[in-house]
GROMACS .gro file of C-alpha atoms in nm:
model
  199
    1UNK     CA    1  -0.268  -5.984   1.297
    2UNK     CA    2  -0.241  -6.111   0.928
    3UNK     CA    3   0.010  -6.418   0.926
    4UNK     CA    4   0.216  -6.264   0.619
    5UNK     CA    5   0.270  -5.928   0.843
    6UNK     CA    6   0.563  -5.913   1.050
    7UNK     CA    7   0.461  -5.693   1.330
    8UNK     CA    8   0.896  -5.539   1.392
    9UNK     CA    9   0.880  -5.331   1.065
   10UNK     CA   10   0.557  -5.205   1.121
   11UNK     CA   11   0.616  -5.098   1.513
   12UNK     CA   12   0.898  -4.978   1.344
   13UNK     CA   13   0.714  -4.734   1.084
   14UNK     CA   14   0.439  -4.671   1.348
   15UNK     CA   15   0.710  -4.523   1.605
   16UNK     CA   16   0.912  -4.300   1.308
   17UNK     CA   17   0.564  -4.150   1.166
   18UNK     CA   18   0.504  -4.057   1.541
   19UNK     CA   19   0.856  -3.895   1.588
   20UNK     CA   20   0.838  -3.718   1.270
   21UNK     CA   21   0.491  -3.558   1.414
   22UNK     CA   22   0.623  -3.434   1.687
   23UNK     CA   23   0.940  -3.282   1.543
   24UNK     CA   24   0.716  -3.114   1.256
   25UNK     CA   25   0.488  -3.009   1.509
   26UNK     CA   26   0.786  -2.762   1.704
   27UNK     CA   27   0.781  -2.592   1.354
   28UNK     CA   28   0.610  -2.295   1.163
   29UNK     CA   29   0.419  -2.411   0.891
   30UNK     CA   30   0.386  -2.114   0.605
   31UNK     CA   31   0.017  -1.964   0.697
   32UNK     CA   32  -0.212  -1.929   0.400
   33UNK     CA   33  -0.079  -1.659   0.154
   34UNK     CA   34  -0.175  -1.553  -0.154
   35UNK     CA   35  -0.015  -1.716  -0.491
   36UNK     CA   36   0.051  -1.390  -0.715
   37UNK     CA   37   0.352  -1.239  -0.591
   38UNK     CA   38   0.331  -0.841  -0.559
   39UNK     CA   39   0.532  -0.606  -0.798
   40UNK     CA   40   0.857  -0.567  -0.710
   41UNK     CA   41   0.881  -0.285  -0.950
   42UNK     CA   42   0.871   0.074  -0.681
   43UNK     CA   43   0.686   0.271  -0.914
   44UNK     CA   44   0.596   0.620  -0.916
   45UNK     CA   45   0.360   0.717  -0.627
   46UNK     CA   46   0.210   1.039  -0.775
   47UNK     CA   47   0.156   0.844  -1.093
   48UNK     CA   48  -0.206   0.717  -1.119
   49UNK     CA   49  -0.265   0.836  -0.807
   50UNK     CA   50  -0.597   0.971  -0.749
   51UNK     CA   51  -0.651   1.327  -0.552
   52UNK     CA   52  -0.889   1.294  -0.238
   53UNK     CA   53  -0.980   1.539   0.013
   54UNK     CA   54  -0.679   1.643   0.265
   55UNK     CA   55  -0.447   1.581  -0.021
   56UNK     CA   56  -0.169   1.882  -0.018
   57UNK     CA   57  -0.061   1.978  -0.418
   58UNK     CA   58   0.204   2.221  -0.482
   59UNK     CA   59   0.062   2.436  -0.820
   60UNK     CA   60   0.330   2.595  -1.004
   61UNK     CA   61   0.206   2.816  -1.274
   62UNK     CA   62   0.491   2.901  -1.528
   63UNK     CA   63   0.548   3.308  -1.481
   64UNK     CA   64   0.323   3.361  -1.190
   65UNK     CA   65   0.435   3.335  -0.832
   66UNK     CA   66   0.160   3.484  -0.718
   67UNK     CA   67  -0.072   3.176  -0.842
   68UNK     CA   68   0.156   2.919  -0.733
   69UNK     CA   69   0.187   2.781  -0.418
   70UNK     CA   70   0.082   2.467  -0.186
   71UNK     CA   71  -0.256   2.413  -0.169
   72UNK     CA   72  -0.476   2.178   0.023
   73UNK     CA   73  -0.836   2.010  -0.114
   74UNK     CA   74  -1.103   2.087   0.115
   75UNK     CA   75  -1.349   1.842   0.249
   76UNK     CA   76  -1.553   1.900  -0.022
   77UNK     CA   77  -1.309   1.807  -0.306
   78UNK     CA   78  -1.232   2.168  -0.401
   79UNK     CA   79  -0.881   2.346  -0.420
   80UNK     CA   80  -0.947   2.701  -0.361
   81UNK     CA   81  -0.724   2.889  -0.572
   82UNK     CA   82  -0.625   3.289  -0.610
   83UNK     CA   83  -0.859   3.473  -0.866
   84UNK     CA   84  -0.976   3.141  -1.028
   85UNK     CA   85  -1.147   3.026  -0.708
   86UNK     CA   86  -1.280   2.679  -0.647
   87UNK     CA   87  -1.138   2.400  -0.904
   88UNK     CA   88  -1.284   2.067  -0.831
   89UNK     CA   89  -0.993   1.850  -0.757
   90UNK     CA   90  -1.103   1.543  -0.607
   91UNK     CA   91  -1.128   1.198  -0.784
   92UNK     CA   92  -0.857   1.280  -1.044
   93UNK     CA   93  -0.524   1.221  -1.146
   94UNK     CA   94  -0.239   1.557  -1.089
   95UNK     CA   95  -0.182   1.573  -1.442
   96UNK     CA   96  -0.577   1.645  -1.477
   97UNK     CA   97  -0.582   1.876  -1.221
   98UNK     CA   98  -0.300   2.087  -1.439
   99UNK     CA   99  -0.477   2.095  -1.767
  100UNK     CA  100  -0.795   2.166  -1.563
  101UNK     CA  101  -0.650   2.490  -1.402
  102UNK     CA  102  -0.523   2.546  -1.742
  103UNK     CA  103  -0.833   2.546  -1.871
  104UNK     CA  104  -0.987   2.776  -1.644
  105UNK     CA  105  -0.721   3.014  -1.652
  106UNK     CA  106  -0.742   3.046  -2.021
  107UNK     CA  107  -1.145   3.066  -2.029
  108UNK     CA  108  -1.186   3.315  -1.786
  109UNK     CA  109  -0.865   3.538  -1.981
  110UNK     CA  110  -0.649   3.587  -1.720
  111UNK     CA  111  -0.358   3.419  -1.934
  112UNK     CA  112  -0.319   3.355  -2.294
  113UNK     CA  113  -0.160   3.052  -2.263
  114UNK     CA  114  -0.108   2.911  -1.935
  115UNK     CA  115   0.131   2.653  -1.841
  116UNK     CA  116   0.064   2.478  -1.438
  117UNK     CA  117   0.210   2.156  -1.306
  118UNK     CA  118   0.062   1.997  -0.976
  119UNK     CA  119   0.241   1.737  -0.795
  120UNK     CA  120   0.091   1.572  -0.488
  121UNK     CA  121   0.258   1.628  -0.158
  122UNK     CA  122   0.054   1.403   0.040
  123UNK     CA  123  -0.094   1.061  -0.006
  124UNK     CA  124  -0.341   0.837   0.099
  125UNK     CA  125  -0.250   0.680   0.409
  126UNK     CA  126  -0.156   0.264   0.438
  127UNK     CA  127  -0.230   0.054   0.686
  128UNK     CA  128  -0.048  -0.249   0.868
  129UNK     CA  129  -0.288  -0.492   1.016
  130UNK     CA  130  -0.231  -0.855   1.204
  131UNK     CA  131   0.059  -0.984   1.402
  132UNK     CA  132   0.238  -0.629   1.478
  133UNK     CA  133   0.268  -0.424   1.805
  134UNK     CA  134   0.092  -0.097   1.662
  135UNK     CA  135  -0.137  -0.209   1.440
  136UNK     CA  136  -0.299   0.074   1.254
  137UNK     CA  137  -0.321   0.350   0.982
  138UNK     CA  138   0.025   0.531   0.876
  139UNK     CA  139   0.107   0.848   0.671
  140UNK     CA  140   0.276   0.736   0.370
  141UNK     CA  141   0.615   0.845   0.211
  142UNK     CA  142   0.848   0.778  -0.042
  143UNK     CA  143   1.030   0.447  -0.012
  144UNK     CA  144   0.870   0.262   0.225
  145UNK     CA  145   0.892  -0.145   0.204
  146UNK     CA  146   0.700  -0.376   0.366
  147UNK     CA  147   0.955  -0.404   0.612
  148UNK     CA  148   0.975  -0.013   0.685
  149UNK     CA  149   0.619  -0.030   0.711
  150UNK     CA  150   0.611  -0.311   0.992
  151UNK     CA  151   0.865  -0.097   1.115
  152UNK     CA  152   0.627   0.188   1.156
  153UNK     CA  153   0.413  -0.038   1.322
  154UNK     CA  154   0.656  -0.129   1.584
  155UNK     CA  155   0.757  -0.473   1.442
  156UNK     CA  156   0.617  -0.796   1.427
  157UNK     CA  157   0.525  -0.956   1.821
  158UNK     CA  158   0.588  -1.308   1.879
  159UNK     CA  159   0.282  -1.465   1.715
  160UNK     CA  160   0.390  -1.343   1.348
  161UNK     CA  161   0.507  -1.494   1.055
  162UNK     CA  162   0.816  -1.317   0.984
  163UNK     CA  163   0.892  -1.229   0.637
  164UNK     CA  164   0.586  -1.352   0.381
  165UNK     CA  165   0.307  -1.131   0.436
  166UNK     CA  166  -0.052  -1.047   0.275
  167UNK     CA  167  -0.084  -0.698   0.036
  168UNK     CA  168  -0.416  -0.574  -0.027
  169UNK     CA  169  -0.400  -0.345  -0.303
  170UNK     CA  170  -0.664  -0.122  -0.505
  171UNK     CA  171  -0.607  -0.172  -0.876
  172UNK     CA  172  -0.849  -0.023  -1.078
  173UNK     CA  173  -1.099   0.016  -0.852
  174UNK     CA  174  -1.069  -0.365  -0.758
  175UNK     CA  175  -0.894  -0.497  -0.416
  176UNK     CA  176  -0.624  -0.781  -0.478
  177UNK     CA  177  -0.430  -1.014  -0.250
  178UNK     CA  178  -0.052  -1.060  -0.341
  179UNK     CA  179   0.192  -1.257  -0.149
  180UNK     CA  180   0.489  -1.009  -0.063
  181UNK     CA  181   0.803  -0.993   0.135
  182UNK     CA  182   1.007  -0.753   0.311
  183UNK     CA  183   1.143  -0.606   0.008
  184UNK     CA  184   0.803  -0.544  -0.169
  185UNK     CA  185   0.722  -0.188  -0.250
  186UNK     CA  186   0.450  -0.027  -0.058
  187UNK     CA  187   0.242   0.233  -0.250
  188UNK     CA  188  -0.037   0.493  -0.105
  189UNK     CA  189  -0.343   0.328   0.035
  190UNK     CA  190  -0.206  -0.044   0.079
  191UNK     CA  191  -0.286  -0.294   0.318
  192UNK     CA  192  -0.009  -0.478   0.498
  193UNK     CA  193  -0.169  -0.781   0.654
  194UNK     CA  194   0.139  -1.007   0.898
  195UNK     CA  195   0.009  -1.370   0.946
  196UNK     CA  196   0.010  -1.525   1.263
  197UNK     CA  197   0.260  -1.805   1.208
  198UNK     CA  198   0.088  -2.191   1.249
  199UNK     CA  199   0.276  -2.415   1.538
   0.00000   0.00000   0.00000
C-alpha cells in the first residue's frame, strides 16, 4: 500500500460500492427501447388504410339499394359487385375504391352520375409478441391501446417489463420502432413487442 493512502476510507468506499451493487442488482433496469416516442394522436383507422384481401367494405351507392351492401375482397383482390362485376380492390385506399366504382358505373351507363362511399369494416390484424401469456395475431377494432391489446393477449407473465413497450409500425411502406406505453394508440397491422424486464 502507498504510504499517503489511508487504507479506513478506502475499505470504506470498497464496502458501499459493493452494497450499492447488490441493492441495484434486486432491481429492473429499463430494457432497451426505442428513443422516438409513438403518436399519441388515435387517428382515423380507415384513413390511409390500404384494402387487402379478406377486407369486408360496406358500398353505399346514393339511390340504389340494390347496389349497396357489404362486400368482401376475394383472395384475388377483387370485390365482386352486382351488374358491374369484378372491381379490383386490393392495394388501395376506400376513398379510391369509391371513385373507382364510380367510374365504372358511369362508363358502362348504368348511372349518369353516380355517387358510392366505401368504408372498411375490417382491418388488418395486429400482433402482440414477447413477454405475454398469448402471444399472437389479434383482429383489430376501434380503440384499442397498447394496454387493451396486452389485454387481448392475456397480460403480461412475470418476466415482462410492465408499461414501456416496443411498436413496430408500417409507415409508408417502411417498418419503425417507437417507444410506447399503455396509453399509445394501436392502429391496424401493428406490432406490440413487451420486453422482458433486466434483473
Amino acid at each position: 500500500m502507498l504510504p499517503f493512502l489511508n487504507a479506513k476510507p478506502l475499505r470504506g468506499l470498497v464496502m458501499a460500492g459493493a452494497l450499492a451493487g447488490v441493492l441495484l442488482g434486486g432491481c429492473a433496469v429499463t430494457p432497451g427501447l426505442p428513443s422516438e416516442q409513438a403518436p399519441m394522436k388515435p387517428g382515423n383507422p380507415a384513413e390511409g388504410y390500404l384494402l387487402e384481401p379478406g377486407n369486408r367494405v360496406r358500398l353505399i351507392v346514393f339511390g340504389e339499394t340494390g347496389l349497396s351492401g357489404d362486400f368482401t375482397i376475394d383472395p384475388v383482390g377483387n370485390l365482386s359487385l352486382p351488374l358491374i362485376g369484378n372491381v379490383a380492390a386490393s392495394g388501395i385506399t376506400a376513398k379510391e375504391l369509391s371513385k373507382r366504382i364510380e367510374d365504372h358505373l358511369k362508363k358502362d351507363a348504368y348511372l349518369q352520375d353516380p355517387k358510392a362511399a366505401v368504408e372498411a369494416q375490417t382491418f388488418r390484424p395486429f400482433y402482440v409478441l414477447g413477454e405475454v401469456r398469448q402471444p399472437g395475431e389479434f383482429p383489430y377494432t376501434n380503440g384499442l391501446t397498447v394496454l387493451s391489446a396486452v389485454a387481448r393477449a392475456g397480460g403480461y407473465d412475470y418476466r415482462a417489463w410492465e408499461g414501456d413497450v416496443v411498436l413496430v409500425r408500417t409507415v409508408n411502406g417502411e417498418q419503425h420502432e417507437y417507444r410506447a406505453n399503455e396509453r399509445t394508440p394501436i392502429l391496424p397491422g401493428d406490432i406490440v413487442r413487451v420486453m422482458q424486464r433486466r434483473i
